[in-house]
Coordinates of C-alpha atoms in Angstrom, one line a residue:
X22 CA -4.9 1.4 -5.2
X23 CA -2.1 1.0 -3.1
X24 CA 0.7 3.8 -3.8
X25 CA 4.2 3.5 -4.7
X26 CA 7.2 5.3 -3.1
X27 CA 9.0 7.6 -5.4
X28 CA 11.9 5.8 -7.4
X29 CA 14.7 7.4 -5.7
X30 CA 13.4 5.8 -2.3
X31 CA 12.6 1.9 -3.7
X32 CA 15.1 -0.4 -3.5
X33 CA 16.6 -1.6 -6.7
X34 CA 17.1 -5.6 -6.0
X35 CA 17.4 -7.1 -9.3
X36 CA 14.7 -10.3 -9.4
X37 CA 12.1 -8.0 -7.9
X38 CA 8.6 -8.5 -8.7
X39 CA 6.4 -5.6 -8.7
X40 CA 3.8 -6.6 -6.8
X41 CA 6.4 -6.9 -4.2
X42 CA 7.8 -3.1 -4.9
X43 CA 4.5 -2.0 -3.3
X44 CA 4.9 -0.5 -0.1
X45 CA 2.7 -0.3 3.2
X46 CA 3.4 1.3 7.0
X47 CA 2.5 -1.3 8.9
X48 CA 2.1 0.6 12.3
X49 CA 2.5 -1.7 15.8
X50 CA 0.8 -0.2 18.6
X51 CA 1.3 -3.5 20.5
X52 CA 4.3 -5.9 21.4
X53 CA 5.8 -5.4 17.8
X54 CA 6.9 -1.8 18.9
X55 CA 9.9 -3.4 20.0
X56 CA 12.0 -4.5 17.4
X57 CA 13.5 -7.5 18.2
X58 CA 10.0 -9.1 18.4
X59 CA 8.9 -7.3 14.7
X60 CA 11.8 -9.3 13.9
X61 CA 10.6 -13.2 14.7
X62 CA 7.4 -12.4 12.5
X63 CA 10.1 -11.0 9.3
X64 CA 13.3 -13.3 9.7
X65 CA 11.6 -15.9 11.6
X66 CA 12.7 -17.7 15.4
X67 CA 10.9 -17.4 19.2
X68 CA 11.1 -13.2 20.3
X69 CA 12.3 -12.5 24.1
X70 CA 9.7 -13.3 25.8
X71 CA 7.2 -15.6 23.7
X72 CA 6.8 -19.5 23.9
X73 CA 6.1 -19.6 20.4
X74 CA 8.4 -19.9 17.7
X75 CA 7.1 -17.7 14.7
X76 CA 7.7 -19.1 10.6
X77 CA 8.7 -15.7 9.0
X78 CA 8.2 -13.8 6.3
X79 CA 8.8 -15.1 3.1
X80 CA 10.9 -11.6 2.4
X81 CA 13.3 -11.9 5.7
X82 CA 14.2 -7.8 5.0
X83 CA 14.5 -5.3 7.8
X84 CA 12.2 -2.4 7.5
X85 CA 12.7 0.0 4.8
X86 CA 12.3 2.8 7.6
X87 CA 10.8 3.1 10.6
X88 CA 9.3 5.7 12.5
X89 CA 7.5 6.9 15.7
X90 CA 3.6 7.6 14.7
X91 CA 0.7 9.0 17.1
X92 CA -3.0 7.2 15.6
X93 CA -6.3 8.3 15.6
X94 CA -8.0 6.8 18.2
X95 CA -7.5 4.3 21.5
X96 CA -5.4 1.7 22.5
X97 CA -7.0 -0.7 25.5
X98 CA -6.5 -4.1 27.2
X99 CA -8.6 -6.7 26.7
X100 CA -9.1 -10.2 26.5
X101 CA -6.3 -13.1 28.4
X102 CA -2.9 -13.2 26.5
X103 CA -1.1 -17.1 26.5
X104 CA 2.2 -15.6 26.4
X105 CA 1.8 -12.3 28.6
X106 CA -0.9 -13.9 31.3
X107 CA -2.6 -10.7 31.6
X108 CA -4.5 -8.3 29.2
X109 CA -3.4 -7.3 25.7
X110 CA -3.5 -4.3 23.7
X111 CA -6.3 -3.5 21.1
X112 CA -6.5 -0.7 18.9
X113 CA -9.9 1.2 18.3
X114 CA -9.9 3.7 15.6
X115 CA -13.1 5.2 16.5
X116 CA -12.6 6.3 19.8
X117 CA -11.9 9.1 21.3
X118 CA -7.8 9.7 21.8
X119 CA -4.2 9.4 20.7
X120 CA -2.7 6.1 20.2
X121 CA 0.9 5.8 20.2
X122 CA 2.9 3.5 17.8
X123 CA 5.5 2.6 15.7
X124 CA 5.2 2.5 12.2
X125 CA 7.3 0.0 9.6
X126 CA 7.5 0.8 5.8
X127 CA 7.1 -2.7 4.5
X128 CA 6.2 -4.6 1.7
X129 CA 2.9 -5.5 0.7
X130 CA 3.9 -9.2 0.7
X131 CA 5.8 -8.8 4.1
X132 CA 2.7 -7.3 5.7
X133 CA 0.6 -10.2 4.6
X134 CA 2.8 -12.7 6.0
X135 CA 2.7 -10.9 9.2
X136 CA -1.0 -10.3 9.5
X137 CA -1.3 -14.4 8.9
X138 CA 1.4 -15.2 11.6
X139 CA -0.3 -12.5 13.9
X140 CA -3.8 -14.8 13.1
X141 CA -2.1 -18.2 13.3
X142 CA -2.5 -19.1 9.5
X143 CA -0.2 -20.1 7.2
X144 CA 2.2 -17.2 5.6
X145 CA 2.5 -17.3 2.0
X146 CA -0.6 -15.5 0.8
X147 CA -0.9 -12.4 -0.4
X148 CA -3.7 -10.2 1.3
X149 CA -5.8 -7.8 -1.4
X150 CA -5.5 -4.8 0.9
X151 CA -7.6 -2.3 -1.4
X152 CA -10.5 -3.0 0.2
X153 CA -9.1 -2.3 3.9
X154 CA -7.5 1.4 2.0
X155 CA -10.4 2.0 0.5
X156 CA -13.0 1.8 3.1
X157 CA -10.9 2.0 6.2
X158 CA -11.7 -1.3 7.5
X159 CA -11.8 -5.0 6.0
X160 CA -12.8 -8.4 8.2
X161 CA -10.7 -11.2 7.4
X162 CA -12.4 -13.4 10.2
X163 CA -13.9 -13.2 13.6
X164 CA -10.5 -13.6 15.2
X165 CA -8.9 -11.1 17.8
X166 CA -6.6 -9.9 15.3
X167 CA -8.5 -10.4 12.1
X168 CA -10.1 -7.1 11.1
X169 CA -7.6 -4.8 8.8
X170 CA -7.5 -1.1 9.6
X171 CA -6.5 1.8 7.5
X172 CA -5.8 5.0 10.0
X173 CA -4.9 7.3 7.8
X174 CA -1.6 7.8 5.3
X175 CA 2.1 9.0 5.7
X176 CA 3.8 10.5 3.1
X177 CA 1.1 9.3 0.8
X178 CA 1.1 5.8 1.8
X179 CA -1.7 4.1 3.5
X180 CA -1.2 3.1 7.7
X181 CA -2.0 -0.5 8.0
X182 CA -2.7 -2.4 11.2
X183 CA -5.2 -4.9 12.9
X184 CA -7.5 -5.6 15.6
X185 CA -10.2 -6.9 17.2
X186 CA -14.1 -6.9 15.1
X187 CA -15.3 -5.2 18.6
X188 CA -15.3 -1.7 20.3
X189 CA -13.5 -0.8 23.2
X190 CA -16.6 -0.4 24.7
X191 CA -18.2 -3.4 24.1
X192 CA -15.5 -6.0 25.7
X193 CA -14.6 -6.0 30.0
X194 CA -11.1 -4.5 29.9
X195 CA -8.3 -6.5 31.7
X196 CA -5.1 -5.1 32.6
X197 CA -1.9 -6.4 31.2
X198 CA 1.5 -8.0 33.3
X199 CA 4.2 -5.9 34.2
X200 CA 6.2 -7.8 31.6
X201 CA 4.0 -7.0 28.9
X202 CA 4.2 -3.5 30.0
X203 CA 7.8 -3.1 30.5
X204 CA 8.3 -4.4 26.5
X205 CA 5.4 -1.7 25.8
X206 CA 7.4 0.8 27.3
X207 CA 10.6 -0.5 26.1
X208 CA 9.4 -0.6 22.5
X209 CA 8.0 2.9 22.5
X210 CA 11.2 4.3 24.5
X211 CA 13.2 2.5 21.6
X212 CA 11.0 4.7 18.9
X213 CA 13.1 7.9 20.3
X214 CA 10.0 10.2 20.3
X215 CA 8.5 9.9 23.9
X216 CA 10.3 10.5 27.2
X217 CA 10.3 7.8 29.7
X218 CA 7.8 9.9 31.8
X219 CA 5.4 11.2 28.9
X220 CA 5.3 6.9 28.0
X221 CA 4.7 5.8 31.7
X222 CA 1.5 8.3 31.5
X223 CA 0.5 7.5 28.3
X224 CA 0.2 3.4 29.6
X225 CA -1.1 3.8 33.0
X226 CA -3.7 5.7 31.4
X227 CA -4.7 3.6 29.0
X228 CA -8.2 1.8 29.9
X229 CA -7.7 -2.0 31.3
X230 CA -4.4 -0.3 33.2
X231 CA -5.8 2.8 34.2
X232 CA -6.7 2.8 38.4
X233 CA -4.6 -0.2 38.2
X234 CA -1.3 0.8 37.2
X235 CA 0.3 4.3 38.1
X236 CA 2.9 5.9 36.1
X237 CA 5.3 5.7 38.6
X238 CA 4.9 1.7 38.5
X239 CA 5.3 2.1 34.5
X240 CA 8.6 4.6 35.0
X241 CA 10.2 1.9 37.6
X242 CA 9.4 -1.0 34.9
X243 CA 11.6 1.0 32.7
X244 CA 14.7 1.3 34.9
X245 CA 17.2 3.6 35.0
X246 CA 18.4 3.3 31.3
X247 CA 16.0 5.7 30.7
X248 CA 15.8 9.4 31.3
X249 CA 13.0 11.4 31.7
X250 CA 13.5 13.5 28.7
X251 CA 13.0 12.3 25.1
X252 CA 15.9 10.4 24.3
X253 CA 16.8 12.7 21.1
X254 CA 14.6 11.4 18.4
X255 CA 12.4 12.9 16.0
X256 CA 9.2 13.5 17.4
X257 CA 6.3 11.4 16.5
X258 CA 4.7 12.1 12.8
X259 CA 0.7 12.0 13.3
X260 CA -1.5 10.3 11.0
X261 CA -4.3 11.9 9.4
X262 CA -7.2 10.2 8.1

């Protein structure tokens, strides 16, 4: 069963169903770390960067919160991205690591319509995510983004993403563009947990960039907006399976 949040911290819209009062972190390890592209999938429109124009959610709502989050496991690029022309990143729960992310508290309904925009189906649906809680993992399809994971919880609700059906081991990694990078490093510099230095290690080490990409190339992508301290934020909350 999916949890609630207490009553003090759900929002009291009037015309509310309750199946769409149920909450879920929906953590982003990949391009929707930056916010203004988590937006296109919720409100709708073409993010910087993407030749795509994306439907929306049916609830257009910012995030309730958002938050800097370190996963269980490994991020790695893999495959050929249309939009970024170079690697993209994957999440693998079961390897060894740390994967850094951001997670949104979302609704249940809101999640759904993103995983279908993130797959290229029709929004609209709503996902039965028990199974994904309850065992960790649910297949929705073969796809590269059609397998549901549960990492772990946060604040006693469950932390949702999706990958590919495969291992990190079992596909050839490719390394990503520099401008798929740069919004990595942007997005995660955004999150306020990681220094600009701490994130250009974190990506140049990551396998499909690692012996490719140095973390000085990483830092440079990021420009001088950025310090090399952490910009002030809270630091990231880990999740525990």
């Amino acid at each position: 069963m999916r949890e609630r949040l207490a009553e003090s911290e759900r929002p009291t819209e009037p015309g509310r169903s309750a199946e769409a009062e149920e909450f879920v972190w929906y953590a982003a390890y990949g391009s929707n770390v930056h916010t203004a592209r988590l937006r296109a999938y919720l409100a709708g429109g073409a993010p910087p960067g993407a030749e795509c124009v994306y439907p929306g959610c049916r609830d257009a709502s910012e995030p309730v919160r958002s938050t800097a989050v370190e996963l269980p496991g490994a991020v790695y690029f893999a495959t050929e991205s249309p939009v970024w022309h170079g690697g993209r990143a994957f999440y693998d729960p079961g390897a060894r690591g740390v994967a850094y992310g951001r997670a949104h508290l979302l609704r249940a309904g809101q999640f759904s319509d993103l995983v279908a925009q993130e797959m290229g189906r029709p929004a609209g649906t709503d996902l039965d995510l028990t199974g994904a809680v309850a065992r960790g993992r649910l297949a929705l399809g073969p796809g590269r983004y059609e397998t549901l994971v549960c990492a772990g919880a946060l604040d006693g609700l469950p932390v949702l993403t999706f990958t590919a059906p495969w291992a990190l081991a079992d596909v050839p990694p490719r390394p990503p563009s520099p401008a798929y990078v740069r919004h990595l490093a942007a997005g995660l510099y955004e999150a306020g947990a990681w220094g600009a230095d701490e994130i250009a290690r974190y990506l140049a080490g990551l396998p499909g960039a690692a012996g490719l990409w140095t973390a000085a190339e990483v830092r440079e992508l990021l420009g001088g907006a950025a310090v090399s301290a952490a910009p002030g934020g809270p630091p990231a909350r880990p999740v525990r399976r």
